[in-house]
């Protein structure tokens, strides 16, 4: 049973030591809530939450969501899962378990407590889309047996579980489909395009583009993304999602490389490598639902966000020396 005696909420964030999770926790603590940060530190890092340990309303718990958990909370944000290809392909079976068993365990906890729960899903549920931009009503074009399937299909199955718990048990759920997000606290070796390009530029290496660079992405700054998650969780029970959260400003990978060269002041050249299997050719969210249901849209421009992100990675490089 969720606690009823205090207006301050006790909130569980799984994957809380990760990139997005740690920023979300910052906002929740700033809002006066108590936060339990759950993470097994596979891709999350204590550096992302070091500044929080003196906060009496913050608690860190090292735990793997594939195992059951028994705590008393009022809300759950389920963000636990490696999200970059380098990390989720390292142990693909465990990645699927994290998405599926993790969802089952967190939904079971929410059912016992009768509390609201949010699932951090992903734009990868759309696969290599044949519809552009991608709206929530699109069912996707996903390879179920490819090297990315552990993540894509794991997240799709998690969404299925969330909606079945909602229909079968009346659980109050929220599902956010997160598109490419960037900002400070990204892991410097996560293999994502923004971190890859910035690290290559800052270390004087050439910037590697896979394929011809004409594939498109849209990049949302982490502060905007967190605002979207908070607004979705705050909505009444009729708004379940899934809701796309991302920046609809589409850009080619080649254009992104030039933005990063400019932001870093680097003299890096552009080189090309073979495109990975099942890499989407286009990825851009239709955020009409987020605008109408959440009154949300991204506010931070790409250049402003990259400036803050580059500063973060400069500091990371200093700490690695």
Coordinates of C-alpha atoms in Angstrom, one line a residue:
X1 CA 0.0 0.0 0.0
X2 CA 1.4 3.4 -1.0
X3 CA 2.0 5.8 1.9
X4 CA -0.8 8.3 2.5
X5 CA 0.5 10.2 5.5
X6 CA 2.9 12.7 3.8
X7 CA 2.6 15.0 0.9
X8 CA 6.3 14.4 0.1
X9 CA 6.6 11.4 -2.1
X10 CA 9.1 8.6 -1.8
X11 CA 10.2 7.8 -5.4
X12 CA 12.1 4.8 -6.7
X13 CA 14.3 5.4 -9.8
X14 CA 15.8 2.3 -11.3
X15 CA 18.9 3.0 -13.4
X16 CA 19.3 6.1 -11.3
X17 CA 23.1 6.3 -11.5
X18 CA 22.8 6.4 -15.3
X19 CA 22.9 9.4 -17.6
X20 CA 19.2 10.2 -17.7
X21 CA 18.4 8.7 -14.3
X22 CA 20.8 10.9 -12.4
X23 CA 19.4 14.1 -14.0
X24 CA 15.8 12.9 -13.2
X25 CA 16.8 12.4 -9.5
X26 CA 18.3 15.9 -9.4
X27 CA 14.9 17.3 -10.4
X28 CA 12.9 15.0 -8.0
X29 CA 15.1 16.0 -5.1
X30 CA 14.8 19.7 -6.1
X31 CA 11.0 19.2 -5.9
X32 CA 11.3 18.2 -2.2
X33 CA 10.8 14.4 -2.7
X34 CA 12.7 11.5 -1.2
X35 CA 14.5 9.3 -3.8
X36 CA 15.7 5.8 -3.8
X37 CA 18.3 5.4 -6.5
X38 CA 18.5 1.7 -7.7
X39 CA 21.4 0.7 -9.9
X40 CA 23.7 -2.3 -10.4
X41 CA 26.4 0.0 -11.9
X42 CA 26.8 -2.0 -15.1
X43 CA 26.6 1.2 -17.2
X44 CA 25.7 3.7 -14.4
X45 CA 28.4 5.2 -12.4
X46 CA 28.7 6.6 -8.8
X47 CA 30.3 9.7 -10.3
X48 CA 26.8 10.7 -11.5
X49 CA 25.4 10.7 -8.0
X50 CA 28.4 11.6 -5.9
X51 CA 27.0 15.1 -5.3
X52 CA 23.8 13.6 -3.8
X53 CA 25.2 11.5 -0.9
X54 CA 25.0 14.2 1.7
X55 CA 21.3 14.9 0.8
X56 CA 19.2 13.3 3.6
X57 CA 16.4 12.6 1.2
X58 CA 18.6 10.5 -1.1
X59 CA 19.4 6.8 -0.8
X60 CA 21.5 4.6 -3.1
X61 CA 20.8 0.9 -3.4
X62 CA 23.0 -1.4 -5.4
X63 CA 20.6 -3.9 -6.9
X64 CA 19.8 -5.7 -10.2
X65 CA 16.2 -5.3 -11.4
X66 CA 16.1 -8.8 -12.7
X67 CA 15.8 -9.8 -9.1
X68 CA 12.7 -9.0 -7.0
X69 CA 12.8 -5.9 -4.8
X70 CA 10.8 -5.0 -1.6
X71 CA 10.6 -1.4 -0.7
X72 CA 7.9 1.1 0.2
X73 CA 7.5 3.9 -2.3
X74 CA 4.8 6.1 -3.9
X75 CA 6.0 6.2 -7.5
X76 CA 8.4 4.2 -9.7
X77 CA 10.4 5.4 -12.7
X78 CA 11.8 2.3 -14.4
X79 CA 14.9 3.4 -16.4
X80 CA 17.1 0.4 -15.8
X81 CA 18.6 -1.0 -19.0
X82 CA 21.8 -0.4 -21.0
X83 CA 20.8 1.9 -23.8
X84 CA 23.8 2.2 -26.1
X85 CA 24.6 -0.5 -28.7
X86 CA 28.1 -1.0 -27.2
X87 CA 26.7 -1.8 -23.8
X88 CA 23.5 -3.6 -24.7
X89 CA 25.2 -5.9 -27.2
X90 CA 28.0 -6.8 -24.7
X91 CA 25.6 -9.3 -23.0
X92 CA 22.5 -9.4 -25.1
X93 CA 20.8 -12.1 -23.0
X94 CA 21.1 -10.0 -19.9
X95 CA 19.9 -7.0 -21.8
X96 CA 16.6 -8.8 -22.7
X97 CA 16.3 -10.0 -19.1
X98 CA 16.8 -6.5 -17.8
X99 CA 14.0 -5.2 -20.0
X100 CA 11.6 -8.1 -19.4
X101 CA 12.3 -9.5 -16.0
X102 CA 13.0 -6.0 -14.8
X103 CA 9.6 -4.8 -16.0
X104 CA 7.9 -7.9 -14.4
X105 CA 9.6 -7.2 -11.0
X106 CA 8.8 -3.5 -11.0
X107 CA 5.2 -4.0 -12.2
X108 CA 4.8 -6.6 -9.4
X109 CA 6.1 -4.0 -6.9
X110 CA 3.8 -1.3 -8.2
X111 CA 0.9 -3.8 -8.1
X112 CA 1.6 -4.6 -4.5
X113 CA 1.9 -0.9 -3.5
X114 CA -0.9 0.2 -5.8
X115 CA 1.4 3.0 -7.0
X116 CA 2.0 4.8 -10.3
X117 CA 4.8 3.5 -12.5
X118 CA 6.6 4.9 -15.6
X119 CA 8.4 2.9 -18.1
X120 CA 11.3 4.5 -20.0
X121 CA 10.8 2.9 -23.4
X122 CA 12.6 3.9 -26.6
X123 CA 12.4 5.0 -30.2
X124 CA 14.1 1.7 -31.0
X125 CA 10.6 0.1 -30.7
X126 CA 10.1 1.6 -34.2
X127 CA 13.1 -0.2 -35.6
X128 CA 14.1 0.9 -39.1
X129 CA 10.9 2.9 -39.7
X130 CA 9.0 2.9 -43.0
X131 CA 6.9 5.8 -41.7
X132 CA 8.4 9.2 -41.1
X133 CA 8.3 11.0 -38.7
X134 CA 7.3 8.3 -36.3
X135 CA 4.0 8.7 -34.4
X136 CA 2.9 6.5 -31.5
X137 CA 0.3 4.7 -33.6
X138 CA 3.0 3.3 -35.9
X139 CA 3.8 -0.3 -34.9
X140 CA 7.4 -0.3 -36.2
X141 CA 9.7 -2.3 -38.5
X142 CA 11.9 -4.4 -36.1
X143 CA 14.2 -7.3 -36.9
X144 CA 13.4 -9.8 -34.1
X145 CA 16.6 -11.8 -34.6
X146 CA 19.3 -9.2 -35.3
X147 CA 22.1 -7.9 -33.1
X148 CA 20.0 -5.0 -31.9
X149 CA 17.0 -7.2 -31.1
X150 CA 17.9 -7.8 -27.5
X151 CA 17.2 -4.1 -26.8
X152 CA 14.5 -3.4 -29.4
X153 CA 12.4 -6.4 -28.7
X154 CA 13.1 -6.3 -24.9
X155 CA 11.7 -2.8 -24.8
X156 CA 8.7 -3.8 -27.0
X157 CA 7.9 -6.7 -24.6
X158 CA 8.2 -4.4 -21.6
X159 CA 5.6 -2.2 -23.2
X160 CA 3.3 -5.2 -23.7
X161 CA 3.7 -6.1 -20.0
X162 CA 2.9 -2.6 -18.9
X163 CA -0.3 -2.4 -20.8
X164 CA -1.3 -5.9 -19.8
X165 CA -0.8 -5.0 -16.1
X166 CA -2.9 -1.9 -16.8
X167 CA -5.7 -3.8 -18.4
X168 CA -5.7 -6.9 -16.2
X169 CA -4.9 -5.3 -12.8
X170 CA -5.9 -1.7 -13.3
X171 CA -2.4 -0.5 -12.6
X172 CA -1.7 3.2 -13.3
X173 CA 1.1 3.2 -15.9
X174 CA 3.0 5.7 -18.0
X175 CA 5.1 4.8 -21.0
X176 CA 7.5 7.2 -22.6
X177 CA 9.3 6.5 -25.9
X178 CA 12.6 8.3 -25.6
X179 CA 14.4 9.4 -28.7
X180 CA 18.1 10.3 -28.9
X181 CA 19.0 12.2 -25.8
X182 CA 22.4 13.8 -25.0
X183 CA 24.0 16.0 -22.4
X184 CA 26.4 16.0 -19.4
X185 CA 27.0 12.7 -17.7
X186 CA 26.8 10.7 -20.9
X187 CA 29.4 7.8 -20.6
X188 CA 32.5 8.8 -22.6
X189 CA 32.8 5.3 -24.0
X190 CA 29.1 4.4 -24.7
X191 CA 29.5 4.3 -28.4
X192 CA 26.7 6.8 -29.1
X193 CA 27.1 9.2 -31.9
X194 CA 27.3 12.4 -29.8
X195 CA 29.8 11.1 -27.3
X196 CA 31.8 9.4 -30.0
X197 CA 32.1 12.5 -32.1
X198 CA 32.9 14.8 -29.1
X199 CA 35.6 12.4 -27.7
X200 CA 37.2 12.0 -31.1
X201 CA 37.2 15.8 -31.7
X202 CA 38.6 16.6 -28.2
X203 CA 41.4 14.0 -28.5
X204 CA 42.5 15.2 -32.0
X205 CA 41.3 12.1 -33.8
X206 CA 39.3 12.0 -37.0
X207 CA 35.5 11.7 -36.7
X208 CA 34.2 8.4 -37.8
X209 CA 30.8 8.4 -39.7
X210 CA 29.2 5.0 -40.4
X211 CA 27.8 4.9 -43.9
X212 CA 27.5 8.0 -46.0
X213 CA 26.3 10.2 -43.1
X214 CA 23.0 11.0 -44.7
X215 CA 21.0 8.9 -42.2
X216 CA 19.1 11.3 -39.9
X217 CA 18.6 11.6 -36.2
X218 CA 17.0 14.1 -33.8
X219 CA 18.7 15.1 -30.6
X220 CA 17.0 16.1 -27.4
X221 CA 18.9 17.8 -24.5
X222 CA 18.6 15.9 -21.3
X223 CA 16.9 18.7 -19.3
X224 CA 14.1 18.8 -21.9
X225 CA 13.7 15.0 -21.7
X226 CA 13.5 15.0 -17.9
X227 CA 10.8 17.7 -18.0
X228 CA 8.8 15.5 -20.3
X229 CA 9.1 12.5 -18.0
X230 CA 8.0 14.6 -15.0
X231 CA 5.0 16.0 -16.9
X232 CA 3.9 12.5 -18.1
X233 CA 4.1 11.1 -14.6
X234 CA 2.1 14.0 -13.2
X235 CA -0.8 13.5 -15.6
X236 CA -4.0 11.8 -14.5
X237 CA -4.6 8.1 -15.0
X238 CA -6.3 8.5 -18.4
X239 CA -2.9 9.5 -20.0
X240 CA -1.0 6.2 -20.1
X241 CA 1.1 6.8 -23.3
X242 CA 3.0 5.6 -25.1
X243 CA 4.2 9.2 -25.6
X244 CA 7.1 10.1 -27.8
X245 CA 9.6 12.4 -26.1
X246 CA 12.3 13.7 -28.3
X247 CA 13.3 16.7 -30.5
X248 CA 11.6 16.8 -33.9
X249 CA 14.4 18.9 -35.4
X250 CA 15.9 16.4 -37.8
X251 CA 19.6 16.5 -38.7
X252 CA 21.9 14.2 -40.7
X253 CA 24.8 12.6 -39.0
X254 CA 27.2 14.4 -41.3
X255 CA 25.7 17.7 -40.2
X256 CA 26.0 16.7 -36.6
X257 CA 29.7 16.1 -37.1
X258 CA 30.2 19.6 -38.4
X259 CA 28.3 21.1 -35.4
X260 CA 30.6 19.2 -33.1
X261 CA 33.7 20.2 -34.9
X262 CA 32.6 23.8 -34.5
X263 CA 31.6 23.4 -30.9
X264 CA 35.0 21.9 -30.0
X265 CA 37.1 24.0 -32.2
X266 CA 38.8 20.8 -33.5
X267 CA 40.6 20.3 -36.7
X268 CA 39.3 16.7 -37.1
X269 CA 38.7 15.3 -40.6
X270 CA 35.7 13.2 -41.4
X271 CA 36.3 9.5 -42.3
X272 CA 33.7 6.9 -43.2
X273 CA 33.3 3.3 -42.1
X274 CA 30.8 0.5 -42.8
X275 CA 27.3 1.0 -41.6
X276 CA 26.3 -1.4 -38.8
X277 CA 23.5 -4.0 -39.5
X278 CA 19.9 -2.8 -38.9
X279 CA 21.0 0.8 -38.3
X280 CA 17.9 3.0 -38.9
X281 CA 18.1 5.3 -41.9
X282 CA 15.7 7.8 -40.4
X283 CA 14.7 8.6 -36.8
X284 CA 12.6 11.6 -35.9
X285 CA 9.7 11.8 -33.5
X286 CA 6.2 13.1 -34.1
X287 CA 5.6 14.9 -30.8
X288 CA 2.0 16.1 -31.5
X289 CA 0.7 14.0 -28.6
X290 CA 3.3 15.3 -26.2
X291 CA 2.4 18.8 -27.1
X292 CA -1.3 18.4 -26.6
X293 CA -1.3 15.9 -23.7
X294 CA 1.7 17.2 -21.7
X295 CA 2.0 20.8 -23.1
X296 CA 5.6 19.8 -23.7
X297 CA 8.2 20.4 -26.4
X298 CA 12.0 20.8 -26.4
X299 CA 13.4 24.2 -25.6
X300 CA 17.2 23.8 -25.7
X301 CA 18.8 24.3 -29.1
X302 CA 21.3 21.8 -30.5
X303 CA 24.2 24.3 -30.4
X304 CA 23.4 25.4 -26.8
X305 CA 23.1 21.8 -25.6
X306 CA 26.3 20.7 -27.4
X307 CA 28.2 23.6 -25.7
X308 CA 27.3 22.2 -22.3
X309 CA 28.0 18.7 -23.3
X310 CA 31.4 19.5 -24.7
X311 CA 32.3 21.3 -21.4
X312 CA 31.4 18.1 -19.6
X313 CA 33.6 15.9 -21.8
X314 CA 36.5 18.3 -21.4
X315 CA 36.2 17.8 -17.7
X316 CA 36.0 14.0 -18.2
X317 CA 39.2 14.0 -20.2
X318 CA 41.0 16.0 -17.4
X319 CA 39.9 13.4 -14.8
X320 CA 41.1 10.5 -17.0
X321 CA 44.7 11.9 -17.2

